Amino acid sequence: MNRHDGLKWLSTVLLSGLIWSNAAIANTGTDALEGGNGVGADALEGGGTMSADALEGGINASPVKCDGQSPCIETSTGLPLKVLPRPFSNIYLEQQANANAVAMANVQAFSPLYVFAREGIDLSDPSEPQGWYQVGSNATQAAGWMQARDALEWRQALVVAYTHPGGIAEGRKPVLMFKDAESLRSIVDAEDMASKAAGVYAAVEKSEPPESVISMEPKRYIDINRQFYILPILDWEQLDIYGDEVRLLQIAAAVPGQRGADTLNDSGYMDQANTGREVDQGAGLDNLSIDVVFVMDTTRSMQPYIDKTRDAVKRMVQATGDRLKDKVKFGLVGYRDSVAAAPAVEYTSRNFTPELVDANALIDVLTNDAKATPAGSLDYAEEVFAGVDVGLRSEWRPGALRFIVLVGDASAHPRGHPQNTTGKDETDLRRELDDAGVHLISIHLQDQRAAEDHNQAIVQFGQLAQVRGSDGQQALIVVNAFKEGDFEAAVDSVVGGVVTRFEQSLALRSLPPPPPMPEYGADLDTATQGQVAINKVWEAALIEYLGKGARPPKDIVAWAMDRDLLNPTDTALEVRVLVTREQLSSLVQALDRVLEAFEKSEKSQGQFFEALQSLSGQAMKRPEDLGHAQNLAETGLLPSFIQSLPYHSAILSLTNDMYASFTPEQRVQLEWGLKAKLAQYVAINEEVDAWHRLNESDPASELVHPLHIDYLP
């Protein structure tokens, strides 16, 4: 999803009014702050009420069922109701705020608690919520009672996450967090917004922030997949800036397992937040290592390039000797075409290095094992996506910077093509590369005899090589396949460039300054293309690594804009949905049945819903719902939490007539798109580090993953 589309998603999410109940926008009372330190009342004030229009269509809480024994269930989603404690709140043994009846004092702020009962809850006045919640840190036992004024009902597991900030020179500014909407709006509404915002950033840079700015995102990158945090949305306002819709968000900030407010009044937090993204402060550059996996076309035209890649690695070894033997590891994946369509090619994709190896071992593999096949394919395109799919699942070393170098002369079979074996395309794989922390450099060999294939290949190779955090920049090298020395120059610049930037980073103990950029629009030779590409991806990768030394802010409520204040075209916050393994599993099972129904209706020439009913009736609590359903959402087949999320889904709106009207191409694209998402769910489920605890006592089944909202069907 590009930045523009991501904002469309955010707009859909927020405008639906389904994120938070009225309690979520209640002001924090001063009693809740007594006994605490680090966050003044101003830091937690500023929560307004949503407009009547925004409340229509679902912001008012849907019915909740409580049986007194297990967590309350929100009927529209089937999910247990949870609340987020405000800072410095207590859990009491009974429904009385008595200091002698405290069951748990100073509960961790914004760490979700299960609700077992709701007594006297009245949220009609957001400034004075009334009543009590019986709460517990797990789904099996209540711990006591919490005042409604001290808690926020969390009706949807939707959060926002910081985007990759980009490079030093062209990246976005960190998110500033204001004490109230008025302070933020005074900048956004200013005649010279950029100038006023620049003044605030300058003051923060000098450790002299205005009182209106209570905290900030660190300059260094905080990757939610590796340093888990949550930023729930409490309230929002929509504005128009230069004809583009932006949102001012009231957010809570929390880090599971940690407590203590992080404000700019705290010099320790201020110093670490102001540390430049290029600086090693706590990340441990001494432990830096890099993994480079070549994903190469091994069809019959490619043997000369396999040999030249081997020679480039040899030259790197000659230049560095053994000093990088343990620091730099390599891998090799070969790809050809679908074996089912062309058995003579022997394999679709093959991992020649199940475990990554040193440079000398890679030279042996390139010399003895990785041979181009003499067999031909059915068409010019190859199974590029299958190769990348295998490559990104390499046995990467923990903590290593991860790079793929893609080398090929043909485009990939698009998703839905009979010879596409993964069901994925460049967009699907780009998302997976981002989540896996893998940076890809593409080398596209161009044979003028196949000029009609070049445009499609460039789109695919370029999208795969998009530089993380950039505004569409690509680490793409275009090589004339028949120009002497072109490929050697390209592969030398990549292999040698990675090693050079690595050693420079270790020597400087920071991100090396980028070399002078070529003049815009200049016709670059392949060596220069390679240098530019490696500089871009190295910067993006090392910024991610150095971000490990930073920590996200926590235990505050503040207002922030979802865009860069200096450059509002850059997205600063993106939407995620927290899912448990059980929810992901139920989604997989439901989509499996939908795909089976697609296949059955095709074979029998029958109606899609009839096929779905025959396959799913026994698995449903109310199979009769299928017979009356007007669309897939009404069947009750998909998990209720999916149906309640405020996003547009082609699957949920699918009807018999719609499916019948699809062309064969549209049906194939729909089916293969779902298969690609299923593969992504499987990969996420198997990734141990992708799952996080919201509370220390959470069982394994309650671990959550911050899923991109565009991963949903």
XYZ file of C-alpha atoms in Angstrom:
713
model
C 0.000 0.000 0.000
C 1.466 3.377 -0.914
C 1.256 6.392 1.336
C -1.764 7.888 -0.392
C -3.717 4.631 -0.162
C -2.633 4.225 3.447
C -4.232 7.555 4.260
C -7.408 6.517 2.507
C -7.494 3.517 4.843
C -6.953 5.764 7.847
C -9.722 8.064 6.686
C -12.070 5.100 6.341
C -11.118 3.802 9.762
C -11.633 7.081 11.532
C -14.700 8.312 9.693
C -16.601 5.121 10.452
C -16.641 6.049 14.108
C -16.087 2.499 15.242
C -12.746 2.807 16.970
C -13.590 3.881 20.473
C -16.632 4.136 22.715
C -17.641 7.444 24.274
C -15.587 6.566 27.332
C -12.469 6.691 25.242
C -12.707 10.450 24.944
C -13.427 11.249 28.571
C -11.177 13.795 30.214
C -8.785 12.588 32.883
C -9.772 13.713 36.342
C -7.196 15.132 38.713
C -7.821 12.319 41.202
C -6.451 9.849 38.715
C -3.177 11.754 38.743
C -2.648 11.958 42.474
C 0.435 10.210 43.699
C 2.046 10.171 40.282
C 4.895 12.103 38.832
C 6.232 13.018 35.448
C 2.874 13.810 33.814
C 1.050 16.945 34.808
C -2.685 17.364 34.427
C -2.137 19.332 31.265
C -0.466 16.325 29.689
C -3.646 14.348 30.035
C -6.195 17.029 29.266
C -7.591 17.894 25.904
C -9.939 15.024 25.175
C -12.994 16.438 23.482
C -16.151 14.829 22.200
C -16.740 13.671 18.689
C -19.307 15.475 16.609
C -22.814 14.095 16.305
C -22.168 13.156 12.722
C -19.105 11.173 13.700
C -21.106 9.382 16.384
C -23.660 8.162 13.903
C -23.106 4.720 12.473
C -21.487 2.925 15.332
C -19.523 5.016 17.824
C -22.211 4.501 20.441
C -21.425 1.249 22.187
C -23.186 -1.797 20.835
C -24.758 -4.169 23.394
C -22.460 -5.966 25.786
C -23.340 -9.273 27.439
C -21.910 -10.061 30.880
C -22.601 -13.326 32.709
C -20.573 -12.528 35.827
C -18.296 -15.535 35.375
C -16.346 -14.846 32.184
C -15.353 -11.663 30.345
C -18.152 -9.536 28.937
C -18.703 -9.973 25.208
C -19.496 -7.208 22.749
C -22.291 -8.715 20.683
C -21.374 -7.046 17.384
C -17.849 -8.452 17.353
C -17.997 -11.536 19.542
C -14.843 -10.234 21.231
C -14.268 -9.800 24.962
C -14.675 -6.239 26.170
C -11.476 -4.611 27.419
C -10.583 -1.337 29.084
C -7.353 0.654 29.168
C -6.449 2.020 32.621
C -5.519 5.664 32.838
C -2.199 6.569 34.492
C -2.029 6.189 38.292
C -5.342 4.330 38.536
C -6.211 1.716 41.158
C -8.155 -1.530 41.214
C -10.323 -1.828 44.335
C -11.643 -4.874 46.186
C -15.159 -3.423 46.069
C -17.090 -0.656 44.351
C -15.722 2.033 46.619
C -12.677 4.263 46.100
C -11.313 3.587 49.565
C -7.582 3.638 50.274
C -8.065 0.667 52.608
C -9.677 -1.428 49.881
C -7.061 -1.186 47.133
C -6.472 -4.538 45.427
C -3.814 -3.182 43.060
C -2.358 0.319 43.174
C -1.036 2.329 40.245
C -2.042 -0.173 37.570
C 0.127 -0.097 34.465
C -1.301 2.610 32.227
C -3.044 1.620 28.997
C -2.309 -2.086 29.510
C -5.580 -3.777 28.421
C -7.719 -5.423 31.105
C -10.662 -7.799 30.605
C -14.075 -6.611 31.807
C -16.141 -9.152 33.788
C -19.001 -6.859 34.833
C -20.283 -3.319 34.271
C -22.171 -1.745 37.170
C -23.925 1.599 36.811
C -21.938 2.533 33.710
C -23.088 5.885 32.334
C -20.907 7.448 29.655
C -23.367 10.095 28.482
C -21.178 12.878 29.911
C -17.630 12.207 28.677
C -16.184 14.583 31.281
C -17.744 12.628 34.161
C -18.064 8.905 33.369
C -20.045 7.084 36.041
C -20.001 3.511 37.299
C -17.591 0.641 37.865
C -15.926 -2.105 35.859
C -14.982 -5.463 37.321
C -11.636 -6.183 35.659
C -8.861 -8.745 35.426
C -5.535 -9.043 33.653
C -6.522 -12.371 32.090
C -9.701 -14.005 30.846
C -10.028 -16.450 33.746
C -10.247 -14.361 36.915
C -11.332 -10.875 37.953
C -8.927 -8.908 40.145
C -11.314 -6.237 41.433
C -13.174 -3.071 40.491
C -12.087 0.045 38.620
C -13.892 3.381 38.379
C -15.238 4.280 34.941
C -13.433 7.628 35.213
C -10.129 5.733 35.393
C -10.619 3.551 32.325
C -11.202 3.754 28.584
C -13.368 1.151 26.906
C -11.508 -0.388 23.966
C -14.064 -1.533 21.432
C -11.695 -2.177 18.534
C -8.112 -3.400 18.531
C -7.032 -0.621 16.163
C -3.805 1.273 16.759
C -1.443 3.488 14.805
C 2.268 2.871 14.292
C 5.182 5.125 13.391
C 6.281 4.846 9.783
C 9.904 4.438 8.741
C 11.296 7.992 9.001
C 13.410 7.753 5.850
C 16.925 9.022 5.220
C 18.917 11.717 6.979
C 18.588 14.371 4.283
C 15.117 13.649 2.933
C 13.344 11.812 5.758
C 10.378 13.074 7.712
C 10.455 14.840 11.062
C 9.515 12.966 14.265
C 5.919 13.078 15.478
C 5.416 15.854 18.039
C 2.879 15.204 20.813
C 0.901 18.201 22.055
C -0.972 18.604 25.328
C -4.206 19.598 23.579
C -5.783 19.943 20.166
C -5.701 23.741 20.302
C -1.916 23.835 20.562
C -1.523 21.552 17.576
C -4.218 23.341 15.610
C -2.484 26.690 16.121
C 0.418 25.360 14.049
C -1.640 23.573 11.428
C -3.910 26.598 10.915
C -1.029 29.083 10.721
C -0.611 31.011 7.479
C 2.969 29.751 7.264
C 2.533 26.307 8.800
C 5.977 25.021 7.808
C 7.757 28.038 9.291
C 5.889 27.804 12.577
C 6.463 24.047 12.804
C 10.154 24.563 12.049
C 10.342 26.961 14.999
C 8.896 24.336 17.320
C 11.323 21.703 16.049
C 14.222 24.132 16.527
C 13.187 24.719 20.143
C 12.914 20.976 20.766
C 16.328 20.504 19.160
C 17.803 22.905 21.736
C 16.034 20.999 24.554
C 13.791 24.024 25.089
C 10.382 22.676 23.997
C 7.331 24.898 24.359
C 4.940 23.934 27.158
C 2.431 22.796 24.562
C 4.695 19.921 23.402
C 4.685 17.227 26.078
C 6.531 14.440 24.244
C 7.756 13.255 20.871
C 8.566 10.230 18.792
C 12.333 9.600 18.958
C 14.301 10.668 15.901
C 15.550 7.105 15.656
C 13.204 4.565 14.083
C 10.999 2.496 16.388
C 9.895 -0.604 14.457
C 6.643 -1.898 15.974
C 7.454 -5.405 14.751
C 10.652 -5.494 16.834
C 10.027 -2.992 19.655
C 6.364 -3.467 20.397
C 4.227 -0.562 21.611
C 0.599 0.477 21.240
C -0.847 3.849 20.207
C -4.661 3.635 20.475
C -6.731 6.482 19.017
C -8.924 8.330 21.529
C -10.281 11.189 19.440
C -9.646 12.872 16.126
C -10.279 15.888 13.940
C -10.105 16.041 10.167
C -8.573 19.018 8.388
C -7.739 20.001 4.840
C -4.150 21.004 4.055
C -3.370 22.072 0.513
C -6.357 20.078 -0.741
C -5.379 16.906 1.113
C -7.211 15.418 4.098
C -5.127 15.047 7.248
C -6.089 14.091 10.776
C -5.251 15.400 14.198
C -5.306 12.421 16.539
C -5.589 12.148 20.269
C -3.558 9.064 21.111
C -2.539 7.125 24.170
C 0.983 5.715 24.280
C 1.932 2.498 26.058
C 4.711 -0.083 26.079
C 3.643 -3.451 27.534
C 5.696 -4.403 30.566
C 7.032 -0.881 31.111
C 5.728 2.058 33.108
C 6.572 5.674 33.788
C 5.606 8.676 31.701
C 8.035 9.790 28.996
C 7.741 13.551 28.611
C 10.102 16.229 27.386
C 10.306 17.531 30.967
C 12.384 14.435 31.655
C 15.917 15.268 30.503
C 16.736 11.582 30.105
C 13.868 11.019 27.714
C 14.528 14.316 25.941
C 18.154 13.386 25.301
C 17.389 9.956 23.886
C 14.478 11.247 21.787
C 16.707 13.967 20.325
C 19.519 11.560 19.433
C 19.971 11.558 15.656
C 18.831 8.518 13.728
C 22.351 8.064 12.366
C 23.951 7.712 15.833
C 24.827 4.482 17.645
C 23.526 4.984 21.169
C 22.673 1.640 22.687
C 22.163 -0.272 19.423
C 25.578 -1.956 19.515
C 27.300 -1.375 16.189
C 30.164 -3.577 17.391
C 27.790 -6.518 16.974
C 26.658 -5.518 13.498
C 26.642 -8.223 10.833
C 25.152 -8.451 7.347
C 23.464 -11.219 5.377
C 23.308 -11.007 1.579
C 21.181 -13.472 -0.403
C 21.374 -13.554 -4.193
C 18.106 -14.506 -5.899
C 19.079 -15.354 -9.474
C 17.379 -16.470 -12.644
C 19.060 -19.793 -13.561
C 17.438 -20.360 -16.935
C 19.581 -21.018 -19.982
C 20.474 -17.393 -20.782
C 21.937 -16.731 -17.337
C 25.123 -18.807 -17.022
C 27.480 -15.916 -17.915
C 25.919 -13.783 -15.181
C 26.133 -16.563 -12.595
C 29.855 -16.790 -13.374
C 30.307 -13.009 -13.196
C 28.551 -12.898 -9.828
C 30.964 -15.556 -8.579
C 33.883 -13.461 -9.833
C 32.558 -10.364 -8.062
C 32.419 -12.257 -4.766
C 35.987 -13.465 -5.407
C 37.149 -9.882 -5.873
C 35.456 -8.900 -2.620
C 37.272 -11.728 -0.789
C 40.588 -10.675 -2.270
C 39.996 -7.124 -1.072
C 38.907 -7.963 2.480
C 40.693 -11.222 3.280
C 39.362 -13.015 6.363
C 38.547 -9.941 8.433
C 34.840 -10.078 7.532
C 34.469 -13.856 7.407
C 32.165 -14.037 10.428
C 30.556 -10.649 9.893
C 29.257 -11.167 6.345
C 27.303 -14.254 5.274
C 25.803 -15.117 1.906
C 23.000 -17.155 0.427
C 21.856 -18.189 -3.040
C 18.384 -18.947 -4.378
C 17.810 -19.940 -7.988
C 14.512 -19.645 -9.825
C 13.309 -20.835 -13.207
C 9.711 -21.513 -14.205
C 6.765 -23.585 -13.061
C 7.804 -27.246 -13.110
C 4.179 -28.210 -13.640
C 4.140 -26.231 -16.884
C 7.709 -27.018 -17.992
C 9.021 -30.183 -16.249
C 12.353 -30.016 -18.082
C 13.433 -26.962 -16.063
C 13.783 -29.307 -13.033
C 12.787 -26.831 -10.341
C 10.689 -23.721 -9.873
C 12.904 -22.300 -7.137
C 15.742 -23.797 -5.124
C 17.576 -22.657 -2.024
C 21.222 -23.634 -2.522
C 22.148 -22.419 0.968
C 19.691 -23.710 3.611
C 22.104 -22.101 6.060
C 23.934 -18.942 5.081
C 27.618 -19.416 4.267
C 30.822 -17.405 4.073
C 32.084 -15.917 0.823
C 34.369 -18.824 -0.085
C 31.551 -21.327 0.338
C 29.308 -19.165 -1.857
C 32.004 -19.168 -4.541
C 31.965 -22.977 -4.437
C 28.169 -23.043 -4.764
C 28.241 -20.644 -7.715
C 30.978 -22.711 -9.351
C 29.683 -26.237 -8.822
C 25.968 -26.202 -7.987
C 24.224 -23.208 -9.505
C 24.136 -24.037 -13.190
C 21.815 -22.585 -15.784
C 19.455 -25.124 -17.306
C 19.620 -25.828 -21.045
C 15.858 -26.421 -21.040
C 13.507 -23.746 -22.276
C 10.315 -22.383 -20.702
C 6.892 -21.967 -22.260
C 7.203 -18.187 -22.447
C 9.694 -15.421 -21.745
C 8.512 -14.592 -18.213
C 9.946 -16.585 -15.299
C 8.968 -17.397 -11.713
C 10.698 -14.366 -10.204
C 8.184 -14.118 -7.367
C 8.811 -17.731 -6.344
C 12.519 -16.975 -6.068
C 11.975 -13.853 -3.969
C 9.466 -15.714 -1.793
C 12.070 -18.374 -0.978
C 14.816 -15.796 -0.558
C 12.997 -13.720 2.029
C 12.507 -16.874 4.134
C 16.236 -17.540 4.308
C 17.801 -18.515 7.635
C 18.699 -14.939 8.478
C 20.905 -14.455 11.507
C 19.277 -12.647 14.438
C 20.171 -8.967 14.404
C 21.900 -9.029 11.007
C 21.084 -6.480 8.320
C 19.243 -8.394 5.608
C 19.716 -7.821 1.887
C 18.476 -9.600 -1.231
C 20.138 -8.971 -4.591
C 17.682 -9.944 -7.331
C 19.229 -10.695 -10.725
C 17.132 -11.556 -13.775
C 16.409 -10.714 -17.393
C 12.684 -11.492 -17.582
C 9.512 -10.295 -15.927
C 7.557 -12.372 -13.430
C 4.323 -14.204 -14.135
C 1.665 -11.916 -12.644
C -0.662 -13.101 -9.916
C -3.370 -15.292 -11.409
C -1.199 -16.494 -14.305
C -1.238 -20.314 -14.619
C 2.541 -20.372 -14.138
C 2.509 -18.149 -11.049
C 3.085 -20.716 -8.295
C 2.916 -18.453 -5.230
C -0.301 -16.515 -5.798
C 1.690 -13.380 -4.993
C 2.799 -10.315 -6.886
C 5.297 -7.527 -6.295
C 2.947 -5.693 -3.912
C 2.371 -8.747 -1.726
C 6.073 -9.524 -1.560
C 7.004 -5.893 -0.903
C 4.837 -5.931 2.240
C 6.421 -9.192 3.368
C 9.918 -7.875 2.740
C 9.130 -4.824 4.872
C 7.744 -6.905 7.732
C 10.751 -9.241 7.603
C 13.191 -6.315 7.596
C 14.675 -7.387 4.256
C 16.018 -4.779 1.816
C 16.066 -5.724 -1.862
C 18.248 -4.457 -4.707
C 17.163 -5.342 -8.249
C 19.480 -5.832 -11.223
C 17.435 -6.091 -14.405
C 19.316 -7.373 -17.447
C 17.782 -6.002 -20.623
C 17.921 -7.882 -23.913
C 16.649 -5.642 -26.701
C 15.239 -8.702 -28.454
C 12.686 -8.875 -25.626
C 11.976 -5.153 -25.393
C 8.229 -5.766 -25.096
C 8.873 -7.438 -21.718
C 10.937 -4.607 -20.257
C 8.163 -2.322 -19.036
C 6.466 -5.026 -17.002
C 9.780 -6.222 -15.590
C 10.781 -2.692 -14.584
C 7.490 -2.199 -12.717
C 7.892 -5.509 -10.879
C 11.621 -5.274 -10.147
C 11.231 -1.620 -9.156
C 8.376 -2.215 -6.728
C 10.300 -5.046 -5.083
C 13.299 -2.702 -4.738
C 11.406 0.236 -3.236
C 13.547 1.870 -0.560
C 11.857 1.743 2.821
C 10.954 5.138 4.213
C 11.503 6.907 0.901
C 8.987 8.650 -1.294
C 9.004 6.041 -4.051
C 12.774 5.732 -4.521
C 13.930 2.385 -5.895
C 17.204 0.467 -5.577
C 16.962 -0.604 -9.217
C 19.894 -1.090 -11.591
C 19.181 -1.450 -15.312
C 21.907 -3.272 -17.254
C 22.396 -3.694 -20.998
C 22.813 -7.462 -21.208
C 25.140 -7.217 -24.214
C 27.283 -4.235 -23.228
C 30.719 -5.441 -22.213
C 31.486 -4.778 -18.562
C 28.054 -3.434 -17.626
C 26.948 -6.324 -15.445
C 30.380 -6.663 -13.826
C 30.260 -2.983 -12.885
C 26.769 -3.350 -11.434
C 27.426 -6.440 -9.330
C 30.824 -5.118 -8.179
C 29.220 -1.880 -7.027
C 26.616 -3.817 -5.026
C 28.859 -6.475 -3.457
C 31.743 -4.091 -2.875
C 29.420 -1.284 -1.842
C 27.773 -3.311 0.926
C 31.159 -4.206 2.385
C 32.492 -0.647 2.063
C 29.485 0.927 3.791
C 29.658 -1.767 6.472
C 33.296 -1.028 7.292
C 32.719 2.732 7.174
C 29.829 2.388 9.633
C 31.969 0.378 12.050
C 34.829 2.865 11.810
C 32.640 5.943 12.313
C 30.289 4.234 14.795
C 27.416 5.876 12.952
C 25.782 6.043 9.565
C 28.409 7.274 7.069
C 27.525 10.526 5.315
C 26.123 9.816 1.859
C 28.410 10.529 -1.088
C 27.411 13.326 -3.479
C 24.299 12.440 -5.433
C 24.409 12.532 -9.251
C 22.706 15.456 -10.898
C 18.969 14.908 -11.179
C 18.009 13.414 -14.541
C 21.585 12.499 -15.427
C 22.114 9.352 -17.479
C 23.908 7.065 -15.007
C 26.230 4.237 -15.931
C 25.639 0.901 -14.206
C 28.431 1.382 -11.663
C 26.917 4.678 -10.522
C 23.427 3.155 -10.487
C 24.766 0.444 -8.205
C 26.449 2.928 -5.879
C 23.274 5.002 -5.609
C 21.181 1.886 -4.958
C 23.419 0.503 -2.235
C 23.715 3.902 -0.543
C 19.928 4.163 -0.349
C 19.254 0.695 1.036
C 22.224 0.808 3.412
C 20.954 4.047 4.904
C 17.424 2.634 5.328
C 18.723 -0.618 6.826
C 21.182 0.949 9.260
C 18.582 3.468 10.433
C 16.410 0.492 11.379
C 19.314 -1.145 13.204
C 20.322 1.990 15.116
C 16.702 2.470 16.166
C 17.095 -0.522 18.486
C 18.814 1.839 20.913
C 15.797 4.146 21.143
C 12.643 3.694 23.175
C 9.106 4.828 22.299
C 7.233 7.210 24.598
C 4.769 5.697 27.057
C 2.115 6.510 29.639
C 0.914 9.741 28.074
C -2.167 11.031 26.291
C -1.471 13.644 23.644
C -2.464 15.112 20.282
C -0.444 14.496 17.119
C -0.892 14.860 13.373
C -0.842 11.768 11.175
C 1.499 13.560 8.725
C 4.868 15.271 8.891
C 4.267 18.808 10.186
C 6.914 20.205 7.829
C 5.908 18.153 4.797
C 2.270 17.050 5.131
C 2.509 14.777 2.088
C 4.595 12.345 4.181
C 2.689 9.869 6.337
C 3.910 9.684 9.935
C 1.369 7.272 11.455
C -0.213 4.206 9.820
C -3.128 2.014 10.919
C -2.686 -1.506 12.318
C -5.112 -3.993 13.878
C -4.062 -6.192 16.792
C -5.032 -9.819 16.165
C -4.545 -12.905 18.311
C -3.430 -16.267 16.959
C -6.940 -17.591 17.514
C -8.415 -14.772 15.446
C -5.871 -15.311 12.690
C -6.597 -19.041 12.724
C -10.355 -18.481 12.469
C -9.768 -16.149 9.539
C -7.620 -18.763 7.784
C -10.300 -21.433 8.240
C -13.020 -19.153 6.901
C -11.017 -18.122 3.829
C -10.178 -21.766 3.152
C -13.903 -22.521 2.939
C -14.502 -19.507 0.701
C -11.779 -20.703 -1.684
C -13.234 -24.224 -1.697
C -16.610 -22.732 -2.567
C -15.073 -20.773 -5.446
C -13.583 -23.982 -6.818
C -16.739 -26.029 -6.341
C -18.989 -23.444 -7.984
C -16.618 -23.293 -10.970
C -16.652 -27.060 -11.433
C -20.391 -27.468 -11.013
C -21.363 -24.221 -12.764
C -23.509 -23.636 -9.700
C -24.138 -20.671 -7.441
C -21.321 -19.573 -5.172
C -23.504 -19.360 -2.052
C -24.943 -22.824 -2.681
C -21.430 -24.214 -2.809
C -20.513 -22.285 0.320
C -23.546 -23.618 2.160
C -22.757 -27.233 1.313
C -19.166 -26.818 2.504
C -19.727 -24.688 5.585
C -23.115 -25.521 7.043
C -21.885 -28.068 9.538
C -19.183 -25.734 10.824
C -21.571 -22.862 11.535
C -23.680 -22.204 14.591
C -26.562 -21.029 12.384
C -26.198 -22.680 8.956
C -29.612 -21.323 7.983
C -28.023 -17.863 7.829
C -26.331 -18.862 4.587
C -29.626 -19.386 2.867
C -30.837 -15.877 3.696
C -27.565 -14.026 3.226
C -27.411 -11.259 0.637
C -23.630 -11.085 0.732
C -20.707 -12.859 2.349
C -20.752 -10.579 5.387
C -24.279 -11.738 6.241
C -23.393 -15.434 6.158
C -21.711 -15.306 9.547
C -18.903 -17.388 8.096
C -16.105 -14.859 8.464
C -15.002 -14.027 12.028
C -17.189 -11.369 13.592
C -14.195 -9.212 14.489
C -13.407 -8.866 10.758
C -16.962 -7.841 9.937
C -16.908 -5.153 12.607
C -13.723 -3.465 11.410
C -14.249 -0.181 9.564
C -12.544 -0.885 6.258
C -13.760 -1.641 2.756
C -13.637 -5.326 1.859
C -14.391 -6.731 -1.577
C -14.927 -10.150 0.007
C -17.476 -9.073 2.623
C -19.594 -7.344 -0.017
C -19.462 -10.295 -2.421
C -22.869 -11.494 -3.673
C -24.016 -14.299 -5.946
C -24.787 -11.865 -8.747
C -21.467 -10.086 -8.328
C -19.511 -13.333 -8.491
C -21.517 -14.524 -11.490
C -20.740 -11.269 -13.328
C -16.987 -11.606 -12.876
C -14.880 -12.373 -15.913
C -12.598 -15.414 -15.663
C -9.674 -13.028 -15.150
C -11.452 -11.253 -12.269
C -12.281 -14.553 -10.590
C -8.704 -15.735 -10.881
C -7.395 -12.474 -9.417
C -9.848 -12.682 -6.504
C -8.993 -16.296 -5.716
C -5.248 -15.845 -6.014
C -5.403 -12.674 -3.959
C -7.002 -14.636 -1.119
C -4.420 -17.391 -1.498
C -1.652 -14.812 -1.190
C -3.180 -13.480 2.025
C -3.483 -17.008 3.407
C 0.208 -17.550 2.728
C 0.980 -14.290 4.534
C -1.091 -15.375 7.547
C 0.793 -18.676 7.703
C 4.134 -16.864 7.569
C 3.069 -14.454 10.327
C 1.823 -17.301 12.504
C 5.151 -19.109 12.192
C 7.228 -16.017 13.023
C 7.888 -16.302 16.762
C 9.114 -12.722 17.152
C 5.992 -11.329 15.470
C 3.779 -12.045 18.510
C 3.645 -9.921 21.656
C 2.079 -9.908 25.119
C -0.075 -6.987 26.169
C 0.119 -8.194 29.790
C 2.781 -10.297 31.456
C 0.172 -12.868 32.499
C -1.277 -13.336 29.012
C -1.280 -16.981 27.859
C 0.184 -17.882 24.469
C -3.289 -17.827 22.909
C -3.643 -14.135 23.819
C -0.436 -12.949 22.143
C -1.132 -10.275 19.535
C 0.360 -9.225 16.215
C 0.081 -5.676 14.791
C -1.342 -6.644 11.401
C -1.336 -4.138 8.550
C -4.968 -3.329 7.877
C -4.373 -3.939 4.160
C -3.474 -7.567 4.975
C -7.170 -8.149 5.691
C -9.300 -9.800 2.982
